[in-house]
Amino acid sequence: MKGEKIASCLISSAICFCMSFGAVACVATGLGLHIDLSLLCIGCLLGALVAAAAYSVRYGGRILLGASALYLLGILIYTDFFDGILTLCRDATRIYSRAYGIQVPQILEDSNGTSPLLALLVVAGLVNLVTAWIMLHRFPSALAIFVAILPVASCFVVTDTVPTIWALGIWLFGMALLVLSQSCRIRDPHAANRLTGLITVPLLLVLSLLFSLVPERGFQPPVEQAQLQGITEWALQHLPFVGQTSDGTLVINFGGDRSDHMDLSTLDDRNLSGSVVAEVESERGGKLYLRGRDYDSYTGTGWEATDRTETFSTPTQTGQPYYLRVQVFGNRRQKLVPYYTGETLTMKDGTVASNARSYEFDVAPLDDDWVQQWRANKSQNADAPDDRYLSLPADTFSSAQSILAEIPKLNGADTVAAAEAIGGYVSWSANYSLRVDRMPSGEDDFAIWFLRHATQGYCVHFATAATVLLRAQGIPARYVEGYALDVDAGQINKIPQSASHAWVEYYVEGVGWVVLDPTPGLGQDFERPEKPTQPSTSRPTSRPPKPTDPPAPTETNPPTSTTKPAQPKPSDSTATQPPSGSDNTPSGTGTGSFPIRNSAGTIPSEPEPVPTFLVWILIGLAILVVTLSAVMGQWFFRRLHRIRQLRHGNTNQRVLALHREAKQICKILHADIPEDLQTLAKKAAFSQHALTKEELATANDAYLRCHSLLRKGRWYQRLLWRFIFALY
């Protein structure tokens, strides 16, 4: 008997561990949280062992609940538990924001970035407590499944929050063991232990086969299943976030349009997503840039696309045109436009509006020797853009001027040569990495901070810095978001979300807007700039080589780290004024989103302050939901316990249970308990002999008479019985 109890405890702890660790690991990997998974694993294992051991002994559950309450109180008082919860909610909300256009509340943005490890351990502890209690008390497993699904459900909101396979496998393995052994465990724990041991290996094999056969993305509907095919066609026609690729794969893409306002001060680590957002078919292969939105107003801590209407023309120095078709998946109202379309496009707020999902272009690219042609015909002037593309905050302009003094070959250089020099300087100023530091709270200019202090960044960092330096040099420039990828001619090329990118457009008189991509390894190749004669800022001596495909952020490929000592910021008293016509007043808001290069989503928009009353309303609703869930859960399982007492046990125990139920009913009805039931209850309580089955049947008849009286009583009496008196 003792051996069976130990076996039940060990099996329960193993299932608890799989469900708790699998659930929180899915959250950590799906949301891209930066926590120590080994510590998370150890915490879940210890919690599972303690919970199973406590519920295996008498009064152990009560002791465990009391200790858990004291522990929770302690971490609330002496740790940054709430800050960890805010960080967890902030990271999740940022990912959800690009799918639904919501903005991150200010209370989440103000979180100090505390690790959410402790918050996840508390969630895992709750899963352990509920699962161990249900297994060792032989209750139905519905509540345990519900509690274990809740955290994993946070990864089902959008397609970018995909947990790793091993985390999802551990979670499913624990859930399957719990469900498959439930009915047997309620009847016979000994048989349930043997069943669990027998199905463990086959279940592991089935899950391994399932994960190896089912693709990670997409779904190919069997053409022979007419009903499923009909559902597929209906979804393609009526659901804007469902699309179908050229090979018949269904694509679910919640990503919407770009936001017209981004906050660079919150920029931090990014995760790659492989979900397909579009397809492109081109007669010409090579590097392809598809522009989505440009931003014209730099505020020091963000970019804004202000209200404007302008034309986007094809330069005169174009080469041989070719055909290009774009098929977009998802609910987009803005075109992805290649360079150059062979026609003049009208842009509103930096983008070309369109509700179409498929569109075609006759692309007219620049000649390979367009620079030589331009230099030979500089007298051909074109309409210059307005001064908004030279606008910088005064402090930014002053600091950028001091950085420009470090760049060689700028004096006397024409527009293209100066842009190339600036692009090379920015490209070699830091290493490419998806693991980056957030701009410190004491800094007030993202581009200057990145150029002086940061050692690594990705496309948003490099494009922002290059745009600022170009404007300070007097070259009109703007920051652009879109997609960049290498395409194969004559083939249908899928565009994953990881191909999203950011670059720069600078204006060349007589030509128009030209692409400059300073991101190292992903954009243009720039020679390492010569060392300045009066160096003031050290630059990295090496950087990652240019990859064939965008690198994925894996644990085996950590970012290269270099040393760049900080340089004092020039005094504001030495700042020169920005070019005339600058407009430093930010404007424009947006609720859409647009993915950034090699990131799990777009740069979060500057959040609008959430009204205080709304915050309190949401908190009140959350407390109400939790309270109602706790009350209803208690009601449900206490009722199961009382019903179990009526149906199980010896005759004496069942008669006493019937007497308690009848006593509660009569108390509500203000009636007397039947005498025959009173007599049998006293006999069951004080007699050393077991009551007969006939006596049990008599007690049951008396209970049924009381229950029939209750059904004939008033409605509030039945309500009191069902939800109040029946519980205690």
XYZ file of C-alpha atoms in Angstrom:
728
model
C 0.000 0.000 0.000
C 2.831 2.359 0.867
C 4.559 1.551 -2.429
C 1.383 2.373 -4.352
C 1.128 5.698 -2.555
C 4.710 6.575 -3.461
C 4.101 5.531 -7.081
C 0.990 7.711 -7.264
C 2.942 10.629 -5.826
C 5.787 10.252 -8.343
C 3.457 9.852 -11.326
C 1.412 12.846 -10.232
C 4.539 14.979 -9.822
C 5.763 13.943 -13.300
C 2.453 14.895 -14.933
C 2.312 18.129 -12.935
C 5.821 19.026 -14.081
C 5.042 18.348 -17.746
C 1.894 20.474 -17.637
C 3.338 23.370 -15.612
C 6.745 23.604 -17.270
C 5.310 22.997 -20.733
C 2.708 25.743 -20.233
C 5.102 28.446 -19.007
C 7.816 27.402 -21.475
C 5.297 27.867 -24.300
C 4.643 31.376 -23.005
C 8.364 32.167 -22.650
C 9.334 30.906 -26.102
C 6.165 32.029 -27.878
C 6.377 35.601 -26.611
C 10.170 35.737 -26.943
C 10.803 36.395 -23.232
C 14.439 36.540 -22.161
C 14.554 34.360 -19.077
C 16.708 31.502 -17.842
C 14.800 28.389 -18.893
C 16.978 26.186 -16.671
C 15.835 28.106 -13.567
C 12.253 27.888 -14.814
C 12.612 24.116 -15.238
C 14.087 23.645 -11.752
C 11.358 25.763 -10.163
C 8.589 23.807 -11.919
C 10.138 20.474 -10.923
C 10.450 21.440 -7.262
C 6.911 22.803 -7.243
C 5.537 19.586 -8.759
C 7.341 17.392 -6.208
C 6.219 19.508 -3.249
C 2.597 19.669 -4.427
C 2.347 15.919 -5.036
C 4.025 15.072 -1.715
C 1.809 17.468 0.250
C -1.459 16.146 -1.164
C -0.334 12.571 -0.454
C -0.409 13.024 3.335
C -3.191 13.933 5.707
C -3.718 17.679 6.107
C -0.823 18.215 3.686
C -3.020 20.101 1.271
C -4.098 22.592 3.902
C -0.532 23.095 5.038
C 0.587 23.565 1.428
C -2.125 26.137 0.723
C -1.182 28.088 3.840
C 2.507 27.979 2.951
C 1.726 29.038 -0.618
C -0.295 31.998 0.631
C 2.574 33.097 2.907
C 5.064 32.639 0.058
C 2.925 34.691 -2.313
C 2.575 37.405 0.306
C 6.332 37.437 0.789
C 7.153 37.852 -2.888
C 4.542 40.588 -3.172
C 6.223 42.520 -0.364
C 9.909 41.834 -0.865
C 10.322 41.311 -4.638
C 9.541 43.045 -7.930
C 6.753 40.587 -8.651
C 4.348 43.224 -9.971
C 7.060 44.691 -12.202
C 7.641 41.248 -13.684
C 3.920 40.909 -14.416
C 3.917 44.334 -16.089
C 6.927 43.322 -18.207
C 5.173 40.110 -19.230
C 1.998 41.991 -20.171
C 3.992 44.665 -22.008
C 5.881 42.176 -24.190
C 2.673 40.290 -25.007
C 0.710 43.463 -25.767
C 3.401 44.725 -28.130
C 3.093 41.560 -30.186
C -0.694 41.702 -30.200
C -0.661 45.380 -31.166
C 0.428 44.766 -34.736
C -2.416 42.297 -35.312
C -5.286 44.325 -33.907
C -3.992 47.897 -33.993
C -4.230 48.353 -30.223
C -1.790 50.576 -28.392
C 0.306 49.566 -25.432
C -1.057 51.264 -22.272
C 1.269 53.766 -20.659
C 1.284 51.820 -17.392
C 2.905 48.900 -19.244
C 5.376 51.066 -21.144
C 6.556 52.558 -17.860
C 7.582 49.137 -16.518
C 11.274 48.869 -15.701
C 11.879 45.637 -17.608
C 12.103 43.316 -14.582
C 12.466 39.659 -15.563
C 9.081 37.890 -15.641
C 10.653 34.663 -14.318
C 8.990 34.965 -10.895
C 5.594 35.670 -12.478
C 5.887 32.544 -14.647
C 6.910 30.469 -11.623
C 3.764 31.608 -9.807
C 1.670 30.540 -12.816
C 3.475 27.191 -12.875
C 2.866 26.805 -9.136
C -0.860 27.309 -9.629
C -0.907 24.626 -12.342
C 1.012 22.258 -10.031
C -1.345 22.841 -7.090
C -4.526 22.276 -9.080
C -3.228 19.282 -11.040
C -1.807 17.483 -7.979
C -4.991 18.120 -5.982
C -7.215 16.722 -8.728
C -5.061 13.680 -9.421
C -4.479 12.596 -5.826
C -8.078 13.257 -4.776
C -9.370 11.465 -7.898
C -11.501 14.330 -9.198
C -12.343 14.977 -12.888
C -9.485 16.720 -14.665
C -11.497 19.543 -16.273
C -10.217 22.255 -13.923
C -6.580 21.173 -14.307
C -6.881 21.253 -18.082
C -8.502 24.683 -17.962
C -5.762 26.117 -15.730
C -3.006 24.631 -17.919
C -4.577 25.912 -21.156
C -4.961 29.514 -19.959
C -1.255 30.514 -20.158
C -0.710 28.645 -23.439
C -3.750 30.406 -24.912
C -1.729 33.641 -24.879
C 0.268 32.156 -27.764
C -2.854 31.458 -29.850
C -3.910 35.078 -30.260
C -1.719 35.850 -33.286
C 0.353 33.712 -35.614
C 3.677 35.240 -34.554
C 3.595 33.844 -31.012
C 4.674 30.304 -31.884
C 6.128 28.236 -29.002
C 9.098 25.997 -29.648
C 8.310 22.404 -30.536
C 9.878 20.928 -27.407
C 7.839 23.184 -25.088
C 4.587 22.406 -26.880
C 5.462 18.697 -26.895
C 6.087 18.578 -23.131
C 2.811 20.361 -22.470
C 0.795 18.087 -24.768
C 2.465 14.996 -23.283
C 1.389 15.943 -19.745
C -2.129 16.854 -20.877
C -2.532 13.571 -22.755
C -1.348 11.481 -19.787
C -3.798 13.261 -17.495
C -6.784 12.854 -19.828
C -6.113 9.251 -20.857
C -5.743 8.036 -17.268
C -8.586 10.088 -15.773
C -11.456 7.575 -15.811
C -9.241 4.762 -14.571
C -7.760 6.953 -11.813
C -11.192 7.836 -10.408
C -12.112 4.144 -10.080
C -8.794 2.528 -9.170
C -5.541 4.501 -8.545
C -3.484 1.291 -8.692
C -4.768 0.480 -12.183
C -4.257 4.102 -13.219
C -0.564 3.921 -12.268
C -0.095 0.810 -14.378
C -1.991 2.376 -17.277
C 0.172 5.498 -17.133
C 3.322 3.402 -17.276
C 1.999 1.404 -20.232
C 0.973 4.389 -22.365
C 4.026 6.600 -21.692
C 6.294 5.201 -24.401
C 3.570 4.807 -27.083
C 2.386 8.352 -26.364
C 5.908 9.708 -26.788
C 6.191 7.902 -30.118
C 2.815 9.211 -31.306
C 3.687 12.820 -30.394
C 7.094 12.522 -32.071
C 5.443 11.200 -35.224
C 2.819 13.953 -35.068
C 5.391 16.753 -34.849
C 7.505 15.224 -37.603
C 4.621 14.768 -40.050
C 2.592 17.930 -39.466
C 4.245 21.043 -40.984
C 4.887 24.032 -38.739
C 3.147 26.448 -41.085
C 0.301 26.218 -43.479
C -2.301 23.607 -44.124
C -3.080 21.829 -47.373
C -6.782 20.928 -47.472
C -7.456 17.497 -49.001
C -9.195 18.089 -52.300
C -11.250 14.939 -51.932
C -12.997 16.277 -48.835
C -15.722 18.426 -50.366
C -17.022 19.727 -47.057
C -13.595 20.903 -45.890
C -12.957 22.412 -49.301
C -16.205 24.360 -48.993
C -15.147 25.726 -45.616
C -11.815 26.720 -47.122
C -13.450 28.592 -49.980
C -15.824 30.366 -47.600
C -12.907 31.451 -45.401
C -10.987 32.788 -48.394
C -13.981 34.858 -49.488
C -15.190 36.188 -46.144
C -12.220 36.262 -43.753
C -9.736 39.035 -44.627
C -6.897 37.462 -42.636
C -7.057 34.134 -44.528
C -5.214 33.671 -47.813
C -4.034 30.846 -50.034
C -0.584 30.654 -51.595
C 0.127 29.514 -55.129
C 0.814 25.959 -53.939
C -2.572 25.745 -52.172
C -1.316 26.314 -48.628
C -3.680 28.218 -46.357
C -2.109 31.259 -44.713
C -3.522 33.015 -41.668
C -2.031 36.490 -41.313
C -3.429 38.969 -38.802
C -0.821 41.601 -39.663
C -2.361 44.866 -40.745
C -1.029 48.127 -42.104
C 1.851 50.187 -40.824
C 1.448 52.542 -37.941
C 2.113 56.191 -38.796
C 3.821 56.763 -35.458
C 6.585 54.699 -33.850
C 8.422 55.035 -30.547
C 12.138 54.353 -30.868
C 12.769 54.671 -27.132
C 11.054 51.304 -26.536
C 13.020 49.484 -29.228
C 14.554 46.267 -27.886
C 15.173 42.643 -28.886
C 13.324 41.232 -31.878
C 12.339 37.695 -32.862
C 11.979 36.336 -36.364
C 8.646 35.111 -37.686
C 8.327 32.890 -40.727
C 4.635 33.445 -41.424
C 3.969 34.271 -45.081
C 2.592 37.777 -45.700
C 2.800 37.968 -49.515
C 4.057 36.377 -52.722
C 5.935 38.046 -55.547
C 6.517 36.889 -59.120
C 9.171 38.740 -61.111
C 10.733 38.458 -64.559
C 13.998 39.682 -63.084
C 15.906 38.168 -60.195
C 18.089 39.748 -57.548
C 17.519 42.149 -54.669
C 13.986 43.524 -54.464
C 12.746 46.355 -52.226
C 8.981 46.714 -51.717
C 8.235 49.990 -49.950
C 5.281 50.212 -47.606
C 5.399 53.534 -45.728
C 7.913 56.326 -45.294
C 8.240 58.614 -42.274
C 9.128 62.270 -42.635
C 9.169 63.706 -39.088
C 11.936 62.793 -36.645
C 11.302 63.780 -33.024
C 14.471 62.446 -31.406
C 12.676 59.479 -29.839
C 10.432 58.419 -32.711
C 9.290 58.693 -36.325
C 5.997 60.088 -37.582
C 4.295 60.100 -40.959
C 2.665 63.508 -41.108
C -0.352 64.513 -43.177
C 0.856 65.117 -46.756
C 0.149 64.230 -50.374
C 2.927 63.885 -52.936
C 3.901 62.056 -56.114
C 6.429 59.271 -56.476
C 7.886 59.430 -59.993
C 10.110 57.110 -61.965
C 13.575 58.588 -62.695
C 14.603 59.285 -66.265
C 17.740 57.117 -66.096
C 15.912 53.791 -66.138
C 16.950 50.465 -67.583
C 15.064 47.644 -69.232
C 11.554 47.333 -67.681
C 10.241 44.012 -66.441
C 6.965 42.541 -65.154
C 6.270 42.067 -61.434
C 3.169 40.799 -59.617
C 2.460 40.998 -55.865
C -0.126 38.872 -54.023
C -0.797 40.061 -50.452
C -2.298 37.947 -47.654
C -4.058 39.782 -44.867
C -6.259 42.809 -44.531
C -4.088 45.565 -46.017
C -5.229 48.894 -47.364
C -1.816 49.988 -48.604
C 0.234 48.794 -51.540
C 3.680 47.274 -51.456
C 5.397 49.260 -54.233
C 8.668 48.301 -55.981
C 11.298 50.743 -57.299
C 10.220 52.030 -59.832
C 6.782 51.381 -61.274
C 7.143 53.131 -64.605
C 4.315 55.476 -63.674
C 3.730 58.376 -61.328
C 2.074 57.285 -58.082
C 0.185 59.464 -55.643
C 1.188 58.901 -52.031
C -0.879 59.950 -49.044
C 1.000 60.234 -45.727
C 3.936 58.300 -47.166
C 2.075 55.341 -48.635
C 0.016 54.304 -51.671
C -3.544 53.400 -50.703
C -5.147 50.258 -52.129
C -7.705 47.654 -51.054
C -6.583 45.131 -53.670
C -4.902 41.909 -52.652
C -3.176 41.399 -55.976
C -1.602 44.003 -58.257
C 0.860 44.134 -61.140
C 3.636 46.522 -62.136
C 5.883 47.212 -65.093
C 9.020 47.947 -63.114
C 11.567 50.353 -64.584
C 14.776 50.035 -62.526
C 17.611 52.531 -62.511
C 20.410 51.992 -65.016
C 23.535 50.411 -63.611
C 25.442 53.547 -64.631
C 22.830 56.050 -63.473
C 25.387 57.789 -61.210
C 27.696 58.486 -64.160
C 24.758 59.739 -66.236
C 23.645 61.995 -63.424
C 27.103 63.453 -62.875
C 27.399 64.140 -66.576
C 24.037 65.962 -66.644
C 23.873 67.814 -63.345
C 22.359 70.788 -65.072
C 19.075 68.889 -65.312
C 17.244 70.045 -62.225
C 14.119 68.522 -60.842
C 11.648 69.857 -58.343
C 13.289 69.543 -54.931
C 11.217 68.169 -52.039
C 10.106 70.539 -49.326
C 12.130 71.282 -46.223
C 10.324 68.679 -44.087
C 12.912 66.139 -45.297
C 15.716 68.284 -43.853
C 14.001 68.922 -40.530
C 15.763 67.880 -37.306
C 15.456 68.933 -33.670
C 18.061 71.585 -32.833
C 20.024 69.364 -30.429
C 19.999 66.503 -32.914
C 21.302 68.754 -35.690
C 24.151 70.017 -33.503
C 25.207 66.530 -32.391
C 24.932 65.153 -35.927
C 27.191 67.929 -37.224
C 29.910 66.877 -34.776
C 29.608 63.278 -35.980
C 29.736 64.331 -39.648
C 33.090 65.988 -38.917
C 34.502 62.509 -38.259
C 33.504 61.133 -41.684
C 36.206 61.439 -44.348
C 35.512 62.302 -48.010
C 32.562 64.538 -47.194
C 34.155 67.862 -48.009
C 33.362 68.762 -51.619
C 31.486 65.495 -52.269
C 28.370 65.540 -54.410
C 25.031 64.208 -53.162
C 25.621 60.574 -54.121
C 29.212 60.463 -52.863
C 28.220 62.082 -49.567
C 25.327 59.648 -49.133
C 27.616 56.686 -49.815
C 30.158 57.982 -47.297
C 27.487 58.445 -44.650
C 26.030 54.999 -45.407
C 29.437 53.400 -45.016
C 30.091 55.223 -41.756
C 26.752 54.126 -40.273
C 27.108 50.581 -41.580
C 30.480 50.188 -39.853
C 29.432 51.981 -36.664
C 27.994 48.855 -35.006
C 27.396 45.152 -35.510
C 24.143 43.665 -36.759
C 22.201 41.774 -34.065
C 18.638 41.084 -33.029
C 19.711 41.219 -29.381
C 20.033 44.901 -28.588
C 19.953 47.225 -25.613
C 17.098 49.640 -25.169
C 17.967 53.323 -25.253
C 18.623 54.404 -21.631
C 15.984 56.576 -20.017
C 18.490 59.427 -19.620
C 19.028 59.749 -23.385
C 16.781 61.973 -25.497
C 17.942 61.210 -29.051
C 17.891 57.695 -30.485
C 20.139 58.244 -33.516
C 22.874 60.062 -31.584
C 22.778 57.493 -28.786
C 23.105 54.655 -31.276
C 26.042 56.228 -33.133
C 27.955 57.100 -29.977
C 27.214 54.391 -27.468
C 25.521 51.312 -28.959
C 27.614 48.415 -30.223
C 24.870 46.487 -32.039
C 21.552 47.078 -33.714
C 19.323 46.028 -36.572
C 17.827 47.773 -39.576
C 15.738 50.301 -37.632
C 18.844 51.546 -35.820
C 21.002 51.868 -38.935
C 18.289 53.418 -41.126
C 17.357 55.977 -38.470
C 20.987 56.998 -37.898
C 21.672 57.314 -41.641
C 18.541 59.424 -42.213
C 19.523 61.833 -39.436
C 23.090 62.234 -40.732
C 21.893 62.764 -44.308
C 19.554 65.532 -43.194
C 22.303 67.151 -41.139
C 24.481 67.071 -44.278
C 21.764 68.963 -46.172
C 20.537 65.971 -48.198
C 16.742 65.412 -48.130
C 16.110 61.962 -46.657
C 13.325 59.911 -45.132
C 13.005 56.657 -43.218
C 11.179 53.830 -45.082
C 9.663 50.504 -44.030
C 8.783 47.618 -46.283
C 10.158 44.261 -47.381
C 13.540 43.386 -48.847
C 14.453 39.984 -50.232
C 16.329 38.189 -52.991
C 13.917 36.869 -55.638
C 14.361 34.222 -58.305
C 13.298 35.229 -61.805
C 10.263 33.492 -63.247
C 9.305 31.867 -59.957
C 6.769 32.596 -57.240
C 8.706 33.805 -54.215
C 7.102 33.743 -50.766
C 7.675 36.814 -48.594
C 7.917 35.858 -44.921
C 7.381 38.375 -42.191
C 11.069 38.023 -41.361
C 11.819 39.765 -44.690
C 10.400 43.028 -43.360
C 13.054 45.716 -43.425
C 13.839 49.392 -42.935
C 16.060 51.554 -45.146
C 16.577 55.164 -46.307
C 15.457 57.150 -49.337
C 17.537 60.216 -50.153
C 16.755 62.747 -52.860
C 19.055 63.319 -55.833
C 18.191 66.357 -57.940
C 17.495 65.381 -61.512
C 16.855 61.744 -60.505
C 14.445 61.542 -57.573
C 14.295 59.356 -54.496
C 17.067 56.725 -54.346
C 17.506 53.790 -51.945
C 20.321 53.739 -49.390
C 20.473 50.616 -47.196
C 23.120 50.906 -44.454
C 22.240 47.735 -42.510
C 25.435 45.598 -42.421
C 25.163 42.146 -43.931
C 21.639 42.784 -45.234
C 21.892 45.980 -47.253
C 24.549 47.515 -49.493
C 28.227 46.619 -49.236
C 30.273 49.584 -48.044
C 34.017 49.738 -47.735
C 35.270 50.321 -44.241
C 35.748 54.087 -43.885
C 39.220 55.421 -43.332
C 40.225 56.306 -39.818
C 39.599 60.027 -39.177
C 42.597 62.245 -38.543
C 41.220 63.286 -35.155
C 39.407 60.222 -33.882
C 36.926 60.757 -31.092
C 34.853 57.598 -31.196
C 36.231 54.094 -31.644
C 34.459 51.871 -34.191
C 34.138 48.127 -34.298
C 37.060 46.426 -35.990
C 34.905 43.614 -37.294
C 31.326 42.750 -37.934
C 29.407 39.640 -39.012
C 29.891 38.674 -42.673
C 27.024 39.241 -45.060
C 24.727 36.196 -44.943
C 22.926 34.699 -47.896
C 19.664 34.768 -45.988
C 18.593 36.872 -42.997
C 20.155 35.295 -39.885
C 17.849 33.763 -37.313
C 18.291 34.622 -33.654
C 19.399 31.288 -32.203
C 21.120 30.429 -28.962
C 24.087 29.063 -30.904
C 24.560 32.299 -32.823
C 25.036 35.013 -30.193
C 25.541 38.606 -31.281
C 29.039 39.859 -31.790
C 30.066 42.249 -29.063
C 32.499 45.074 -29.518
C 33.691 47.899 -27.372
C 32.752 51.462 -28.059
C 33.596 53.924 -25.296
C 31.065 56.629 -24.602
C 31.749 60.091 -25.888
C 30.529 63.190 -24.069
C 27.579 64.918 -25.683
C 28.266 68.430 -26.987
C 26.901 71.251 -24.949
C 23.550 72.596 -26.044
C 25.107 76.049 -26.152
C 27.153 75.009 -29.193
C 24.166 73.734 -31.157
C 23.527 75.339 -34.486
C 20.071 75.909 -35.869
C 18.549 73.318 -38.201
C 17.861 74.146 -41.828
C 15.200 76.726 -42.494
C 11.648 75.531 -42.791
C 12.114 72.742 -40.250
C 9.033 71.644 -38.432
C 9.812 69.849 -35.229
C 6.255 69.569 -34.011
C 5.242 65.874 -34.098
C 1.924 65.060 -35.622
C -0.004 62.050 -36.813
C -1.244 59.033 -34.963
C -2.030 55.541 -36.076
C -3.474 52.300 -34.944
C -2.226 49.969 -37.674
C 1.073 48.124 -37.647
C 3.835 47.127 -39.976
C 6.565 44.556 -39.298
C 10.164 45.701 -39.026
C 13.197 43.855 -40.359
C 13.839 40.557 -38.641
C 11.423 41.293 -35.836
C 8.370 39.684 -34.390
C 6.422 42.806 -35.229
C 6.388 46.495 -35.747
C 7.962 49.084 -33.542
C 5.271 49.832 -30.949
C 3.408 53.052 -31.450
C 3.684 55.893 -28.984
C 0.862 54.995 -26.604
C -1.909 57.404 -25.895
C -2.269 57.934 -22.135
C -4.956 55.645 -20.787
C -7.561 57.512 -18.689
C -7.279 56.692 -15.006
C -10.933 55.783 -14.715
C -10.558 53.280 -17.567
C -7.608 51.623 -15.832
C -9.634 51.231 -12.643
C -12.589 49.881 -14.599
C -10.376 47.248 -16.214
C -8.831 46.338 -12.861
C -12.310 46.063 -11.338
C -13.498 43.837 -14.169
C -10.429 41.615 -13.789
C -11.037 41.270 -10.041
C -14.717 40.502 -10.690
C -13.868 37.805 -13.231
C -11.313 36.194 -10.922
C -13.731 36.289 -7.977
C -16.603 34.790 -9.971
C -14.305 32.111 -11.369
C -13.129 31.204 -7.855
C -16.666 31.086 -6.467
C -18.048 29.031 -9.342
C -15.075 26.689 -9.252
C -15.521 26.157 -5.520
C -19.254 25.586 -5.985
C -18.712 23.064 -8.753
C -16.160 20.918 -6.979
C -17.787 21.062 -3.560
C -21.009 19.868 -5.159
C -19.116 16.994 -6.755
C -17.675 16.141 -3.366
C -21.079 16.101 -1.667
C -22.641 14.035 -4.442
C -19.757 11.595 -4.130
C -20.499 11.255 -0.397
C -24.103 10.360 -1.219
C -23.092 7.644 -3.680
C -19.920 6.162 -2.204
C -18.918 4.752 1.165
C -20.577 2.260 3.510
C -24.248 2.397 4.414
C -23.661 4.317 7.647
C -21.695 7.058 5.873
C -24.273 7.389 3.121
C -27.173 7.638 5.600
C -25.339 10.408 7.466
C -24.724 12.225 4.169
C -28.432 11.931 3.292
C -29.343 13.299 6.739
C -27.069 16.339 6.257
C -28.601 17.104 2.857
C -32.166 16.718 4.179
C -31.351 18.905 7.200
C -30.184 21.763 4.918
C -33.342 21.466 2.791
C -35.621 21.520 5.800
C -33.750 24.527 7.185
C -34.514 26.460 4.000
C -38.164 25.332 3.963
C -38.588 25.876 7.730
C -39.836 22.287 8.001
C -39.084 19.345 10.280
C -36.761 16.531 9.303
C -38.606 13.226 8.745
C -38.568 11.109 11.911
C -37.516 7.909 10.145
C -34.450 9.707 8.732
C -33.637 11.182 12.161
C -33.779 7.717 13.743
C -31.593 6.122 11.072
C -29.059 8.947 11.310
C -28.672 8.477 15.080
C -28.272 4.730 14.571
C -25.643 5.271 11.876
C -23.736 7.736 14.066
C -23.685 5.801 17.341
C -24.211 2.159 16.429
C -21.219 -0.113 15.933
C -23.129 -2.177 13.398
C -23.591 -1.364 9.709
C -27.039 -0.429 8.549
C -28.754 -2.721 6.102
C -29.479 -1.857 2.495
C -33.183 -1.727 3.336
C -32.496 0.925 5.971
C -30.379 2.873 3.450
C -33.292 2.731 0.990
C -35.652 4.052 3.676
C -33.296 6.963 4.396
C -33.034 7.696 0.695
C -36.842 7.771 0.353
C -37.042 10.274 3.207
C -34.417 12.455 1.514
C -36.349 12.336 -1.782
C -39.510 13.473 0.016
C -37.620 16.514 1.311
C -36.261 17.203 -2.149
C -39.726 17.046 -3.720
C -40.915 19.620 -1.180
C -38.034 21.862 -2.220
C -39.045 21.657 -5.886
C -42.522 22.852 -4.899
C -41.124 25.710 -2.800
C -40.373 29.290 -3.796
C -37.746 30.150 -6.426
C -35.401 31.873 -3.995
C -35.426 28.808 -1.737
C -34.241 26.648 -4.622
C -31.602 29.279 -5.423
C -30.373 29.293 -1.814
C -30.188 25.516 -1.838
C -28.309 25.272 -5.115
C -25.685 27.958 -4.581
C -25.402 28.548 -0.825
C -26.635 25.853 1.545
C -25.620 22.982 -0.697
C -21.969 23.988 -0.380
C -21.492 24.081 3.377
